[in-house]
GROMACS .gro file of C-alpha atoms in nm:
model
  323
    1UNK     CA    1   7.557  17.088  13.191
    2UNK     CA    2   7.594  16.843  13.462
    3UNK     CA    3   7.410  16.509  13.314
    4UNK     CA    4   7.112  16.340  13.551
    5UNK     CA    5   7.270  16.009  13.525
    6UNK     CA    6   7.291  15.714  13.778
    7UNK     CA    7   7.624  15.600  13.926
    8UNK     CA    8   7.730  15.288  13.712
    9UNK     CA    9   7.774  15.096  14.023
   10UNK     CA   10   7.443  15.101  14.088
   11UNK     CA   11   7.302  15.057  13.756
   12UNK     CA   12   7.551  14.725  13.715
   13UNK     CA   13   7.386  14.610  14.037
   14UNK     CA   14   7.055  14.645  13.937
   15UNK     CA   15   7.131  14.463  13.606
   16UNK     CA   16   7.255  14.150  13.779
   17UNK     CA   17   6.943  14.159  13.989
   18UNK     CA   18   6.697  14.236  13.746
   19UNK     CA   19   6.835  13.943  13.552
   20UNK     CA   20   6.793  13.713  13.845
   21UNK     CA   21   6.537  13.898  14.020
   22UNK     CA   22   6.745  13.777  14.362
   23UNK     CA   23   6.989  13.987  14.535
   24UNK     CA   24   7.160  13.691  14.661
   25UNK     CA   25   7.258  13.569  14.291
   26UNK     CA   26   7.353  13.938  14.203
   27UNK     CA   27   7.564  13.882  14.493
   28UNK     CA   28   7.710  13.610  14.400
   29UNK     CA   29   7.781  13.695  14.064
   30UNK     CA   30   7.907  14.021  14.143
   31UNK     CA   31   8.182  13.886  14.428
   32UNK     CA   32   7.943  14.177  14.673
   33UNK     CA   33   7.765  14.067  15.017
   34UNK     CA   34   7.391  14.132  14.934
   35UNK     CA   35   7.363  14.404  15.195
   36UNK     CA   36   7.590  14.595  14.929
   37UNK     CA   37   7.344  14.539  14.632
   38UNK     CA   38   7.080  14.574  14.873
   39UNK     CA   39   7.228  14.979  14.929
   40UNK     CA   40   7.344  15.036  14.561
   41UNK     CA   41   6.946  14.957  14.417
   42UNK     CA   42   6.752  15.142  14.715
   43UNK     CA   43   7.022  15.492  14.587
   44UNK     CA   44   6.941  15.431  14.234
   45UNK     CA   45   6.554  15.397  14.354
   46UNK     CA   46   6.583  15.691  14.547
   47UNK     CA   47   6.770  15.879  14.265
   48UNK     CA   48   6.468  15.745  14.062
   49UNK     CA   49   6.221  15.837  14.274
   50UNK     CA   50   6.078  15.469  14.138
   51UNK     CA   51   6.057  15.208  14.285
   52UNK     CA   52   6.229  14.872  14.065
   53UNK     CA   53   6.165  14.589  14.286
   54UNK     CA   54   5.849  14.490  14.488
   55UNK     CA   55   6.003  14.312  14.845
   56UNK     CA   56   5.793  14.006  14.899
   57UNK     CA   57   5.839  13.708  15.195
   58UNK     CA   58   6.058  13.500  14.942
   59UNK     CA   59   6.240  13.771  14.794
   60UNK     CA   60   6.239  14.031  14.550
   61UNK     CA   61   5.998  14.040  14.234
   62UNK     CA   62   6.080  14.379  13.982
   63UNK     CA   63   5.764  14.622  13.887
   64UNK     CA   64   5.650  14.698  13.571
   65UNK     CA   65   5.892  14.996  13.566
   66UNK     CA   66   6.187  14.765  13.689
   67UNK     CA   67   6.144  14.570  13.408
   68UNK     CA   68   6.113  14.834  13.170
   69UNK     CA   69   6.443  14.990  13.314
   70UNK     CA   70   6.625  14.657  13.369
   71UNK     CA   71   6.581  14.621  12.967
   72UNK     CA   72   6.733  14.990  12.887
   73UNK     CA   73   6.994  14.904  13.137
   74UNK     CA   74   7.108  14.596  13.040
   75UNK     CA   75   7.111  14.707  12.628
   76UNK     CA   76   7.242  15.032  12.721
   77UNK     CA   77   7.557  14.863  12.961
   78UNK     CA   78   7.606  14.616  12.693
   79UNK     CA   79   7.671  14.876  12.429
   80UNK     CA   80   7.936  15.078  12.693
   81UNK     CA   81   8.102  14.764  12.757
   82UNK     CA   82   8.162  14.668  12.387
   83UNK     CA   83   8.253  15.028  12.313
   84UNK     CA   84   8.460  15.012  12.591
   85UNK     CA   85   8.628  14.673  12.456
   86UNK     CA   86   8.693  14.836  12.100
   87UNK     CA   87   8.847  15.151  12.228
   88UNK     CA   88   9.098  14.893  12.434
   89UNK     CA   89   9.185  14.684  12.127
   90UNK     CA   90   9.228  14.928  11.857
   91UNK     CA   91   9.411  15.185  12.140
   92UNK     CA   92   9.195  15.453  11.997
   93UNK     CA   93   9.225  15.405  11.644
   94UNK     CA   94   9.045  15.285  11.301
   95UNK     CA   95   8.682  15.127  11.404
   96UNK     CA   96   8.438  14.835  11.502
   97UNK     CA   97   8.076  14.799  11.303
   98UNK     CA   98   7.815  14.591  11.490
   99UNK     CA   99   7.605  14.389  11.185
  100UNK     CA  100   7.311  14.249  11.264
  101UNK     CA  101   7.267  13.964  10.950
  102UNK     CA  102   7.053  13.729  10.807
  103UNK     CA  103   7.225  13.442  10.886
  104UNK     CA  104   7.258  13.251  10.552
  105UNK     CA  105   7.378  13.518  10.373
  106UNK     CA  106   7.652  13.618  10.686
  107UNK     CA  107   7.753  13.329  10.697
  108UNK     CA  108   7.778  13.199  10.284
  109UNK     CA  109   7.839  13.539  10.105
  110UNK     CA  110   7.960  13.834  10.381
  111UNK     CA  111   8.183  13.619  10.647
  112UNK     CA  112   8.381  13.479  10.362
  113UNK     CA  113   8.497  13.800  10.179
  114UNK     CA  114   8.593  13.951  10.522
  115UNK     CA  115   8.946  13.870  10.467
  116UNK     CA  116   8.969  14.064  10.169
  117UNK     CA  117   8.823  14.382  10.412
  118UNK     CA  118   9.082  14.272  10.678
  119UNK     CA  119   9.343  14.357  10.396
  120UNK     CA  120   9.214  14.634  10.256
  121UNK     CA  121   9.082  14.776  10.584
  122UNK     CA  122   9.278  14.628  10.904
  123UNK     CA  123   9.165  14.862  11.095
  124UNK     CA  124   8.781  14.791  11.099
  125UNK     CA  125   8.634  14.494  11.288
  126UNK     CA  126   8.328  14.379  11.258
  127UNK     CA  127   8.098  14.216  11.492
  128UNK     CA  128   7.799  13.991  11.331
  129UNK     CA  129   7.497  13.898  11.512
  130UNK     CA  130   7.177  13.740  11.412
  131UNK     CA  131   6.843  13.930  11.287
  132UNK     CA  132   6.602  13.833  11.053
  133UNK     CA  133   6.342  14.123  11.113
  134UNK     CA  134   6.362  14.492  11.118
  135UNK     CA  135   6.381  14.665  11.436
  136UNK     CA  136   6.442  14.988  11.604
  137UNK     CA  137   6.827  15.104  11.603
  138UNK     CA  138   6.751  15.314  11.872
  139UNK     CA  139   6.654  15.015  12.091
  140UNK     CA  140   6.955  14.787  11.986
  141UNK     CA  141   7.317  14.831  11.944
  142UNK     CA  142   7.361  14.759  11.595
  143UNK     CA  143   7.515  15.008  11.359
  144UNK     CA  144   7.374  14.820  11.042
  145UNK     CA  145   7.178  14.556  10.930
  146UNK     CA  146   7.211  14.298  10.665
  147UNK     CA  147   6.858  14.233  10.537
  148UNK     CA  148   6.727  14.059  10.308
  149UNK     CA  149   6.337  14.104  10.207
  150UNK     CA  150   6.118  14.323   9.964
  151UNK     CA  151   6.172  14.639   9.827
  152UNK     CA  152   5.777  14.713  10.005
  153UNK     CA  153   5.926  14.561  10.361
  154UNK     CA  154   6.228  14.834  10.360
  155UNK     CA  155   6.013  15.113  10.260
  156UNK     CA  156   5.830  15.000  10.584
  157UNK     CA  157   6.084  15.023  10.766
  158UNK     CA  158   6.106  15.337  10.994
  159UNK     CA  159   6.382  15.587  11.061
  160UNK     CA  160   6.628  15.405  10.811
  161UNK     CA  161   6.845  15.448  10.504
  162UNK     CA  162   6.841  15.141  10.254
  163UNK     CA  163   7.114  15.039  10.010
  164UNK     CA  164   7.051  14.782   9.762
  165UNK     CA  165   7.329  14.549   9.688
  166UNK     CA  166   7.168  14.299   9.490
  167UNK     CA  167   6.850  14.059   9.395
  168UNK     CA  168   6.803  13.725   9.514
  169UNK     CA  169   6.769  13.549   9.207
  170UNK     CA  170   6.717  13.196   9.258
  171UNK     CA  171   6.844  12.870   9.037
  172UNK     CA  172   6.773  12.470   9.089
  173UNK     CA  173   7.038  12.290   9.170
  174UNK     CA  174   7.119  11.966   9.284
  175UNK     CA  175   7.393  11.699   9.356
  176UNK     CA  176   7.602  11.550   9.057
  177UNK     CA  177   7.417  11.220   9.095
  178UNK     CA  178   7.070  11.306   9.057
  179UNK     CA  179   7.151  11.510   8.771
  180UNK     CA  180   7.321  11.225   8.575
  181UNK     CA  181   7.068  11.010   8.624
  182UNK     CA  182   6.804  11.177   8.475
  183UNK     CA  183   7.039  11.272   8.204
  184UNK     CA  184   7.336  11.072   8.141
  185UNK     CA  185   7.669  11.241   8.005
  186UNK     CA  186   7.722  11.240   7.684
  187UNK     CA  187   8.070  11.152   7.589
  188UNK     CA  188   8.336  11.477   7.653
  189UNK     CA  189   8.051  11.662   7.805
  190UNK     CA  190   8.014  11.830   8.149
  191UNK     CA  191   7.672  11.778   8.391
  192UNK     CA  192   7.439  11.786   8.121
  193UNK     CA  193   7.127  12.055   8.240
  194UNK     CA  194   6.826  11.949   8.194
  195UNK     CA  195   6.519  12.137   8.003
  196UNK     CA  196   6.282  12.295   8.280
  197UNK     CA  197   5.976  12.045   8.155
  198UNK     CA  198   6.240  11.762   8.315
  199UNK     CA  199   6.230  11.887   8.646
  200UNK     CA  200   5.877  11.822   8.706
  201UNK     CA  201   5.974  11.478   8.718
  202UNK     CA  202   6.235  11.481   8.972
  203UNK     CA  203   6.186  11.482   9.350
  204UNK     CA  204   6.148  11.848   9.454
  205UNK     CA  205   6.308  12.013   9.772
  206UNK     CA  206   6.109  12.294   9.942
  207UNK     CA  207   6.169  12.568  10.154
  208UNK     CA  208   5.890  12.631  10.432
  209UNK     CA  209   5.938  13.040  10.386
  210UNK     CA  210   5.888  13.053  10.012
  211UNK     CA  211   5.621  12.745  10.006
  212UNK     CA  212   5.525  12.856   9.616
  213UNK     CA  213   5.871  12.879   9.487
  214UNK     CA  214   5.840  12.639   9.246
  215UNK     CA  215   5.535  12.673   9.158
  216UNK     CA  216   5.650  13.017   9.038
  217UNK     CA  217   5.931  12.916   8.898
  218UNK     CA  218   5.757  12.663   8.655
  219UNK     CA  219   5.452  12.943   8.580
  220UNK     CA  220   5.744  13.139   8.444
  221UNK     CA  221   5.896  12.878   8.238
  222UNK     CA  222   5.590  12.789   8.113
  223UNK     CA  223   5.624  12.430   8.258
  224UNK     CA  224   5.290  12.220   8.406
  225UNK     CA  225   5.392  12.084   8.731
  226UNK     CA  226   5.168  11.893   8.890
  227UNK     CA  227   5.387  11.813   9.172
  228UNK     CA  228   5.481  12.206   9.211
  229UNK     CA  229   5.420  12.172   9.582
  230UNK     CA  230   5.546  11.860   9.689
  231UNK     CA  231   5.862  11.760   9.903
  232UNK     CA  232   6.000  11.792  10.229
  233UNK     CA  233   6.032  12.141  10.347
  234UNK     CA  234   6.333  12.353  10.480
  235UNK     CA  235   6.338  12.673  10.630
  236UNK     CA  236   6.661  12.839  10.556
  237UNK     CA  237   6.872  12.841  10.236
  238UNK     CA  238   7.198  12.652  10.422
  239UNK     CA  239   6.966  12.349  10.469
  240UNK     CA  240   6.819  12.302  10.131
  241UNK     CA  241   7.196  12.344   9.979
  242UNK     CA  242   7.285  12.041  10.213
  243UNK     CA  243   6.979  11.832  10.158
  244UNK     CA  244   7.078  11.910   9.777
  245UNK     CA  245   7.417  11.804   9.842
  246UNK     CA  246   7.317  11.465   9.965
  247UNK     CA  247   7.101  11.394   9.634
  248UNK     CA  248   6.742  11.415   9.795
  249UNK     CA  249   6.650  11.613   9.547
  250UNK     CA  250   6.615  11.977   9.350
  251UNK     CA  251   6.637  12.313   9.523
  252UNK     CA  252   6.576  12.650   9.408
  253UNK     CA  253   6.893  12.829   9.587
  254UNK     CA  254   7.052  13.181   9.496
  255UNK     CA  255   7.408  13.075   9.340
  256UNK     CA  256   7.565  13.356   9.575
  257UNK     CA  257   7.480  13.124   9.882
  258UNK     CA  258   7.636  12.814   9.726
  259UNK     CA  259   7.964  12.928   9.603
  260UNK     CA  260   8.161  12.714   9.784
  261UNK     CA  261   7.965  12.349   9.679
  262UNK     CA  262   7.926  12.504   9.270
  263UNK     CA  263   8.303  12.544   9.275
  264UNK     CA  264   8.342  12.215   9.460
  265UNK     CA  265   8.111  12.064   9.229
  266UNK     CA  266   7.897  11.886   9.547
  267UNK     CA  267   7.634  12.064   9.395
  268UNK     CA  268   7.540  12.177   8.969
  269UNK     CA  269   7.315  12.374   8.801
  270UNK     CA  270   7.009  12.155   8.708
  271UNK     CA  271   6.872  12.408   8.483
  272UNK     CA  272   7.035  12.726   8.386
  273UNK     CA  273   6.679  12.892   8.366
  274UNK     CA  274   6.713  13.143   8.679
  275UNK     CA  275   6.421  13.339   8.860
  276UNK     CA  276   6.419  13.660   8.960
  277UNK     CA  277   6.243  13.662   9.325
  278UNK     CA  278   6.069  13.949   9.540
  279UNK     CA  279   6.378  13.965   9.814
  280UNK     CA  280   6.682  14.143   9.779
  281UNK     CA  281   6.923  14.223   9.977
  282UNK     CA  282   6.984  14.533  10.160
  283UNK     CA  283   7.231  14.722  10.416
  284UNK     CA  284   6.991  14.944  10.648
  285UNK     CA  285   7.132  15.194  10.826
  286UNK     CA  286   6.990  15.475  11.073
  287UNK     CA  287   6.859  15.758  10.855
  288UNK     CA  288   7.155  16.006  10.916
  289UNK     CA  289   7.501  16.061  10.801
  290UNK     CA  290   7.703  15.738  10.884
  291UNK     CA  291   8.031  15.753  11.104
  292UNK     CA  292   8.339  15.717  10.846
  293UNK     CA  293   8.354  15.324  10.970
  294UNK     CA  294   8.008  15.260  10.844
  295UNK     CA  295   8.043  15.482  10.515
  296UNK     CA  296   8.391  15.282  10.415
  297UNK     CA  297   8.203  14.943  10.486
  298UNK     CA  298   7.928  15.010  10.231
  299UNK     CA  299   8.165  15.150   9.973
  300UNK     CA  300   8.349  14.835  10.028
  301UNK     CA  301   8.044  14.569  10.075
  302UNK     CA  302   7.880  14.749   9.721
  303UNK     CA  303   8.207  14.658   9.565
  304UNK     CA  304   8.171  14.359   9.651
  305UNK     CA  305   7.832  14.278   9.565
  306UNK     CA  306   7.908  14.406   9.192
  307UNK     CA  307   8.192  14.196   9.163
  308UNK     CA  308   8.118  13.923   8.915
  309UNK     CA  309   8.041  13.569   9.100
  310UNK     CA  310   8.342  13.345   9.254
  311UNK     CA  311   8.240  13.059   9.079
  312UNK     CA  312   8.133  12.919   8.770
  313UNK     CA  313   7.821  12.697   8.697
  314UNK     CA  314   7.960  12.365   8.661
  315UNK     CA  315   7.706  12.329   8.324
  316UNK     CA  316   7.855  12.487   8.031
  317UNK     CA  317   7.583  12.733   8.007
  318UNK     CA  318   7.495  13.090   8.111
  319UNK     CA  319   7.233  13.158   8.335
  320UNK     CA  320   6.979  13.317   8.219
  321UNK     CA  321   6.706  13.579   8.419
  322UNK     CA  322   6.319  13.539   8.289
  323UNK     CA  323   6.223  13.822   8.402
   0.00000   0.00000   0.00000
């Protein structure tokens, strides 16, 4: 059956002037006299039998429908052009994935254990971009997503397949510094942790999306803390591990997004008391069989997240979960 689609010529004009909403920039970027663009949008408008741009005395101006279309086109080009792109580099073989990520968590736990898939798998590629909040595969080009929220959230979450790779349970930590000078080593000993009560004491580091983390983390360790809510706030993970680093105080921070500065030792467990939170972490998929690239990933990504940690604790002590 012959399929009722548009001749990509004319759809690439009309995405470079929907963009611009000027023929003479599509134009321009296209290396095309406008008269040219002018032909290729009025045959996809006639093809339509809609019109996409409203002619005014200073130009061109899209309808409702143009813009509508000019979104579908642009997604839908992007996705042929990076298919096209992955078909050219891997001359037909192995695969590409297309992640979109929470970016702490791409960036501290996933981008860093890519080498190991590039060994084990050098035929898959895969393309990270950010996304903090579900969405609609259908209207983006993402074969996955890396998310990270409650188990409630993902059951919200239409038309998708969840896998659970593992809790975000959270730990203070801080710089070297702070810790020894609330408590001084004693002689032969490592970073000495401190009891939870001790913490209240110490300048607290917050992060703006969990504003009651510590509160809930001293509730469950039994701890009055006054101060539970006080200290300069931080939205994302990355930022509270380098305010840590720089001594300006405790922050409660999963140790799977600070491997690199435990093992470094820029930053140590204050307390080895850790707290199970609400969020885990999740790869969503479309609710269908995945493509073979997509089902290796996750058998290789769940390895992964069972592996034991990279690092040790840098205090001598297990962690150990409340909950």
């Amino acid at each position: 059956m012959r399929r009722n689609i548009p001749s990509i010529q004319s759809l690439a004009c009309f995405e470079v002037a929907a963009r611009h909403e000027s023929y003479t920039r599509a134009a321009q970027e296209l290396s095309l006299t406008q008269s040219a663009v002018s032909r290729q949008i009025q045959a996809l408008e006639e093809f339509l039998g809609v019109q996409l741009f409203r002619r005014t005395r200073h130009g061109v101006v899209l309808t409702p429908a143009g813009t509508h279309y000019g979104r579908q086109v642009a997604r839908w080009l992007q996705g042929l052009e990076r298919d096209t792109l992955d078909v050219m580099a891997h001359q037909g073989e192995g695969g590409t994935l297309s992640l979109a990520a929470v970016p702490t968590f791409a960036t501290r736990w996933l981008i860093p254990r890519l080498p190991q898939l590039a060994q084990e798998h050098p035929d898959i590629v895969v393309h990270i971009d950010t996304q903090t909040r579900p969405f609609l595969f259908a209207d983006t080009t993402f074969d996955a997503a890396l998310y990270a929220g409650t188990a409630e959230q993902v059951a919200n979450w239409p038309g998708v397949q969840a896998q659970l790779l593992m809790h975000e349970d959270v730990v203070p930590v801080c710089s070297p510094r702070l810790l020894e000078s609330a408590a001084p080593r004693g002689r032969g000993r490592a970073h000495q942790p401190l009891p939870a009560q001790a913490l209240a004491a110490l300048p607290l580091l917050q992060q703006s999306t969990r504003p009651y983390g510590w509160r809930q983390w001293f509730d469950a360790m039994g701890v009055d803390a006054p101060h539970a809510l006080d200290g300069p706030r931080y939205e994302l993970f990355s930022m509270l591990a380098v305010a840590a680093t720089h001594g300006m105080g405790v922050a409660l921070i999963p140790p799977l997004l600070i491997e690199a500065e435990l093992a470094s030792g820029e930053l140590v467990v204050a307390c080895a008391r850790a707290l199970r939170g609400e969020r885990a972490y999740y790869l969503i998929s479309p609710a269908q069989n995945p493509p073979p690239v997509l089902a290796t990933f996750s058998q290789w990504l769940q390895r992964m997240a069972d592996a034991p940690p990279r690092t040790a604790t840098h205090t001598g002590a297990a962690l150990s979960d409340t909950d």
